mmCIF file of C-alpha atoms in Angstrom:
data_model
loop_
_atom_site.group_PDB
_atom_site.id
_atom_site.type_symbol
_atom_site.label_atom_id
_atom_site.label_comp_id
_atom_site.label_asym_id
_atom_site.label_seq_id
_atom_site.Cartn_x
_atom_site.Cartn_y
_atom_site.Cartn_z
ATOM 1 C CA MET A 859 8.169 5.869 -17.641
ATOM 2 C CA CYS A 860 6.066 2.956 -16.313
ATOM 3 C CA GLU A 861 2.873 4.646 -17.479
ATOM 4 C CA GLN A 862 4.262 5.156 -20.973
ATOM 5 C CA LEU A 863 5.532 1.582 -21.186
ATOM 6 C CA ARG A 864 2.169 0.218 -20.077
ATOM 7 C CA GLN A 865 0.308 2.447 -22.527
ATOM 8 C CA ILE A 866 2.492 1.347 -25.455
ATOM 9 C CA CYS A 867 2.114 -2.321 -24.545
ATOM 10 C CA ARG A 868 -1.636 -1.992 -24.010
ATOM 11 C CA THR A 869 -2.154 -0.122 -27.273
ATOM 12 C CA SER A 870 0.032 -2.341 -29.422
ATOM 13 C CA GLY A 871 -0.548 -5.635 -27.629
ATOM 14 C CA VAL A 872 3.151 -6.371 -27.249
ATOM 15 C CA ARG A 873 5.220 -7.754 -24.404
ATOM 16 C CA VAL A 874 8.622 -6.437 -23.442
ATOM 17 C CA SER A 875 11.632 -8.652 -22.924
ATOM 18 C CA ILE A 876 13.895 -7.430 -20.139
ATOM 19 C CA ASP A 877 17.306 -9.062 -20.015
ATOM 20 C CA THR A 878 17.828 -9.405 -16.287
ATOM 21 C CA THR A 879 15.507 -10.385 -13.478
ATOM 22 C CA ASN A 880 16.847 -7.552 -11.304
ATOM 23 C CA THR A 881 16.058 -4.953 -13.969
ATOM 24 C CA ARG A 882 12.553 -6.328 -14.481
ATOM 25 C CA ASP A 883 11.903 -6.473 -10.737
ATOM 26 C CA SER A 884 13.251 -2.950 -10.230
ATOM 27 C CA LEU A 885 10.976 -1.638 -12.965
ATOM 28 C CA TYR A 886 7.970 -3.327 -11.387
ATOM 29 C CA ARG A 887 8.839 -2.069 -7.904
ATOM 30 C CA ALA A 888 9.060 1.451 -9.351
ATOM 31 C CA ALA A 889 5.611 0.943 -10.888
ATOM 32 C CA VAL A 890 4.219 -0.230 -7.542
ATOM 33 C CA GLU A 891 5.678 2.874 -5.888
ATOM 34 C CA LEU A 892 4.154 5.075 -8.597
ATOM 35 C CA VAL A 893 0.734 3.496 -8.131
ATOM 36 C CA LEU A 894 0.898 3.806 -4.341
ATOM 37 C CA ASN A 895 1.863 7.475 -4.688
ATOM 38 C CA VAL A 896 -1.091 8.107 -6.994
ATOM 39 C CA CYS A 897 -3.415 6.260 -4.611
ATOM 40 C CA CYS A 898 -2.189 8.274 -1.624
ATOM 41 C CA ARG A 899 -2.867 11.532 -3.484
ATOM 42 C CA ALA A 900 -6.361 10.409 -4.486
ATOM 43 C CA SER A 901 -9.513 11.509 -2.742
ATOM 44 C CA SER A 902 -9.937 9.436 0.388
ATOM 45 C CA GLN A 903 -13.583 8.959 -0.560
ATOM 46 C CA SER A 904 -12.897 7.016 -3.757
ATOM 47 C CA THR A 905 -11.197 3.670 -4.273
ATOM 48 C CA ASP A 906 -11.561 4.103 -8.039
ATOM 49 C CA VAL A 907 -8.004 5.269 -8.652
ATOM 50 C CA GLN A 908 -7.022 5.494 -12.306
ATOM 51 C CA ILE A 909 -3.555 5.344 -13.825
ATOM 52 C CA ASP A 910 -3.660 6.562 -17.403
ATOM 53 C CA GLY A 911 -7.354 5.645 -17.623
ATOM 54 C CA GLU A 912 -6.894 2.202 -16.104
ATOM 55 C CA ASP A 913 -7.819 0.895 -12.653
ATOM 56 C CA ALA A 914 -4.749 0.882 -10.345
ATOM 57 C CA ARG A 915 -4.885 -2.885 -9.777
ATOM 58 C CA GLN A 916 -5.394 -3.582 -13.473
ATOM 59 C CA PHE A 917 -2.510 -1.250 -14.321
ATOM 60 C CA LEU A 918 -0.132 -3.270 -12.127
ATOM 61 C CA ALA A 919 -1.481 -6.621 -13.323
ATOM 62 C CA GLY A 920 -1.222 -5.527 -16.945
ATOM 63 C CA LEU A 921 2.300 -4.195 -16.535
ATOM 64 C CA ALA A 922 3.386 -7.430 -14.852
ATOM 65 C CA ASP A 923 2.084 -9.343 -17.844
ATOM 66 C CA ASN A 924 3.682 -6.898 -20.291
ATOM 67 C CA ILE A 925 7.143 -7.390 -18.774
ATOM 68 C CA GLY A 926 6.813 -11.141 -18.243
ATOM 69 C CA LEU A 927 6.551 -11.076 -14.453
ATOM 70 C CA ASP A 928 4.568 -14.006 -13.073
ATOM 71 C CA ASN A 929 1.438 -13.208 -11.078
ATOM 72 C CA ILE A 930 2.654 -14.606 -7.763
ATOM 73 C CA ARG A 931 5.879 -12.591 -7.829
ATOM 74 C CA ALA A 932 4.017 -9.442 -8.908
ATOM 75 C CA SER A 933 1.486 -9.929 -6.118
ATOM 76 C CA ARG A 934 4.243 -10.336 -3.537
ATOM 77 C CA MET A 935 5.954 -7.160 -4.706
ATOM 78 C CA ALA A 936 2.704 -5.214 -4.583
ATOM 79 C CA SER A 937 1.912 -6.595 -1.108
ATOM 80 C CA ALA A 938 5.390 -5.691 0.097
ATOM 81 C CA GLY A 939 4.935 -2.169 -1.256
ATOM 82 C CA VAL A 940 1.593 -1.796 0.533
ATOM 83 C CA ALA A 941 3.153 -3.102 3.755
ATOM 84 C CA ALA A 942 6.070 -0.678 3.555
ATOM 85 C CA ARG A 943 3.712 2.222 2.865
ATOM 86 C CA THR A 944 1.438 1.109 5.722
ATOM 87 C CA ARG A 945 4.357 1.128 8.155
ATOM 88 C CA PHE A 946 5.521 4.520 6.906
ATOM 89 C CA CYS A 947 2.046 6.064 7.202
ATOM 90 C CA PHE A 948 1.526 4.722 10.723
ATOM 91 C CA LEU A 949 4.872 6.135 11.836
ATOM 92 C CA GLN A 950 4.155 9.464 10.135
ATOM 93 C CA ALA A 951 0.711 9.581 11.744
ATOM 94 C CA TRP A 952 2.211 8.951 15.158
ATOM 95 C CA ALA A 953 4.877 11.621 14.636
ATOM 96 C CA PHE A 954 2.206 14.139 13.612
ATOM 97 C CA GLU A 955 0.051 13.147 16.581
ATOM 98 C CA MET A 956 2.973 13.733 18.944
ATOM 99 C CA GLN A 957 3.480 17.175 17.395
ATOM 100 C CA GLY A 958 -0.178 18.016 17.923
ATOM 101 C CA LYS A 959 -0.844 18.006 14.166
ATOM 102 C CA ARG A 960 -4.069 16.002 14.205
ATOM 103 C CA THR A 961 -5.101 16.973 10.658
ATOM 104 C CA GLU A 962 -1.849 15.630 9.220
ATOM 105 C CA ALA A 963 -2.091 12.479 11.362
ATOM 106 C CA VAL A 964 -5.627 11.866 10.098
ATOM 107 C CA SER A 965 -4.425 12.354 6.531
ATOM 108 C CA GLU A 966 -1.763 9.666 6.959
ATOM 109 C CA LEU A 967 -4.247 7.229 8.494
ATOM 110 C CA SER A 968 -6.702 7.904 5.669
ATOM 111 C CA LYS A 969 -4.005 6.836 3.216
ATOM 112 C CA ILE A 970 -3.759 3.481 4.959
ATOM 113 C CA CYS A 971 -7.522 3.000 4.786
ATOM 114 C CA LEU A 972 -7.519 3.837 1.091
ATOM 115 C CA LEU A 973 -4.545 1.594 0.263
ATOM 116 C CA HIS A 974 -6.053 -1.320 2.178
ATOM 117 C CA SER A 975 -9.349 -0.793 0.336
ATOM 118 C CA ILE A 976 -7.668 -0.826 -3.065
ATOM 119 C CA PHE A 977 -5.063 -3.505 -2.302
ATOM 120 C CA PRO A 978 -6.587 -5.521 0.561
ATOM 121 C CA PRO A 979 -4.014 -7.576 2.440
ATOM 122 C CA GLY A 980 -5.110 -11.130 2.996
ATOM 123 C CA GLU A 981 -6.165 -12.207 6.448
ATOM 124 C CA SER A 982 -3.112 -13.013 8.575
ATOM 125 C CA SER A 983 -0.852 -11.844 5.767
ATOM 126 C CA PRO A 984 2.865 -12.235 6.407
ATOM 127 C CA GLU A 985 3.417 -8.667 5.190
ATOM 128 C CA MET A 986 1.080 -7.163 7.809
ATOM 129 C CA GLU A 987 2.619 -9.420 10.445
ATOM 130 C CA MET A 988 6.028 -7.977 9.605
ATOM 131 C CA VAL A 989 4.608 -4.446 9.842
ATOM 132 C CA ALA A 990 3.188 -5.321 13.260
ATOM 133 C CA ARG A 991 6.471 -6.764 14.505
ATOM 134 C CA GLY A 992 8.298 -3.630 13.425
ATOM 135 C CA LEU A 993 5.758 -1.256 14.954
ATOM 136 C CA GLU A 994 5.704 -3.227 18.218
ATOM 137 C CA LYS A 995 9.394 -2.386 18.635
ATOM 138 C CA ILE A 996 8.794 1.328 18.112
ATOM 139 C CA LEU A 997 5.327 2.065 19.509
ATOM 140 C CA LYS A 998 3.856 0.975 22.832
ATOM 141 C CA ALA A 999 0.597 -0.976 22.854
ATOM 142 C CA GLU A 1000 -1.346 2.105 24.031
ATOM 143 C CA GLN A 1001 0.073 4.155 21.181
ATOM 144 C CA ARG A 1002 -0.900 1.538 18.607
ATOM 145 C CA GLU A 1003 -4.348 1.271 20.186
ATOM 146 C CA LEU A 1004 -4.764 5.057 19.898
ATOM 147 C CA LEU A 1005 -3.864 4.888 16.199
ATOM 148 C CA MET A 1006 -6.438 2.127 15.725
ATOM 149 C CA THR A 1007 -9.074 4.176 17.549
ATOM 150 C CA MET A 1008 -8.294 7.070 15.208
ATOM 151 C CA VAL A 1009 -8.579 4.809 12.154
ATOM 152 C CA VAL A 1010 -11.994 3.569 13.274
ATOM 153 C CA ALA A 1011 -13.135 7.147 13.982
ATOM 154 C CA ILE A 1012 -11.997 8.692 10.689
ATOM 155 C CA CYS A 1013 -12.311 5.934 8.131
ATOM 156 C CA ASN A 1014 -15.683 4.903 6.882
ATOM 157 C CA CYS A 1015 -14.123 1.628 5.869
ATOM 158 C CA SER A 1016 -15.091 -1.998 5.642
ATOM 159 C CA GLU A 1017 -14.592 -4.567 8.359
ATOM 160 C CA GLU A 1018 -11.860 -6.063 6.168
ATOM 161 C CA VAL A 1019 -9.888 -2.799 6.207
ATOM 162 C CA ARG A 1020 -10.330 -2.477 9.960
ATOM 163 C CA ARG A 1021 -9.064 -6.025 10.372
ATOM 164 C CA SER A 1022 -6.022 -5.462 8.182
ATOM 165 C CA THR A 1023 -5.098 -2.218 9.944
ATOM 166 C CA ALA A 1024 -5.517 -3.919 13.319
ATOM 167 C CA GLU A 1025 -3.251 -6.730 12.115
ATOM 168 C CA ALA A 1026 -0.680 -4.193 10.916
ATOM 169 C CA LEU A 1027 -0.723 -2.611 14.368
ATOM 170 C CA GLY A 1028 -0.317 -5.990 16.054
ATOM 171 C CA LEU A 1029 -3.696 -5.724 17.765
ATOM 172 C CA ILE A 1030 -5.113 -9.065 16.590
ATOM 173 C CA TYR A 1031 -3.675 -12.081 18.258
#
């Protein structure tokens, strides 16, 4: 639905008026979830993820404009979505690691690297701090350090992505 709405708006150059803020925000959150799902299914080697022929970031920015959502609010929703997905993937990776399913654990960690490459969290972002606080309650420091070691070993990622994943694991003080 979000893809079709964006395509219609992009093609015709129109904006959509949505009566309630909650409806508009729910639609945008669904679009963020769609984009994150597409990104997580993409090849871990490419950050050039396309949604209906449009860059993933541009798709979300364009949709926000099409539905009259201001940039700051749209950015916060996208950042919150990335944070929630980051937390989920770390917990999934740890569960797989505990089950001896290294391939699946690596796959989950690769998703984090890809998401943080496409939607880089800002340095000391409040969203990654919240992820860290949540993970600190669930995973011991050694467990989080092992996940970080795995990220560094498997992801051929930038220093920025390493920093953001370390922040999400609560390993930067």
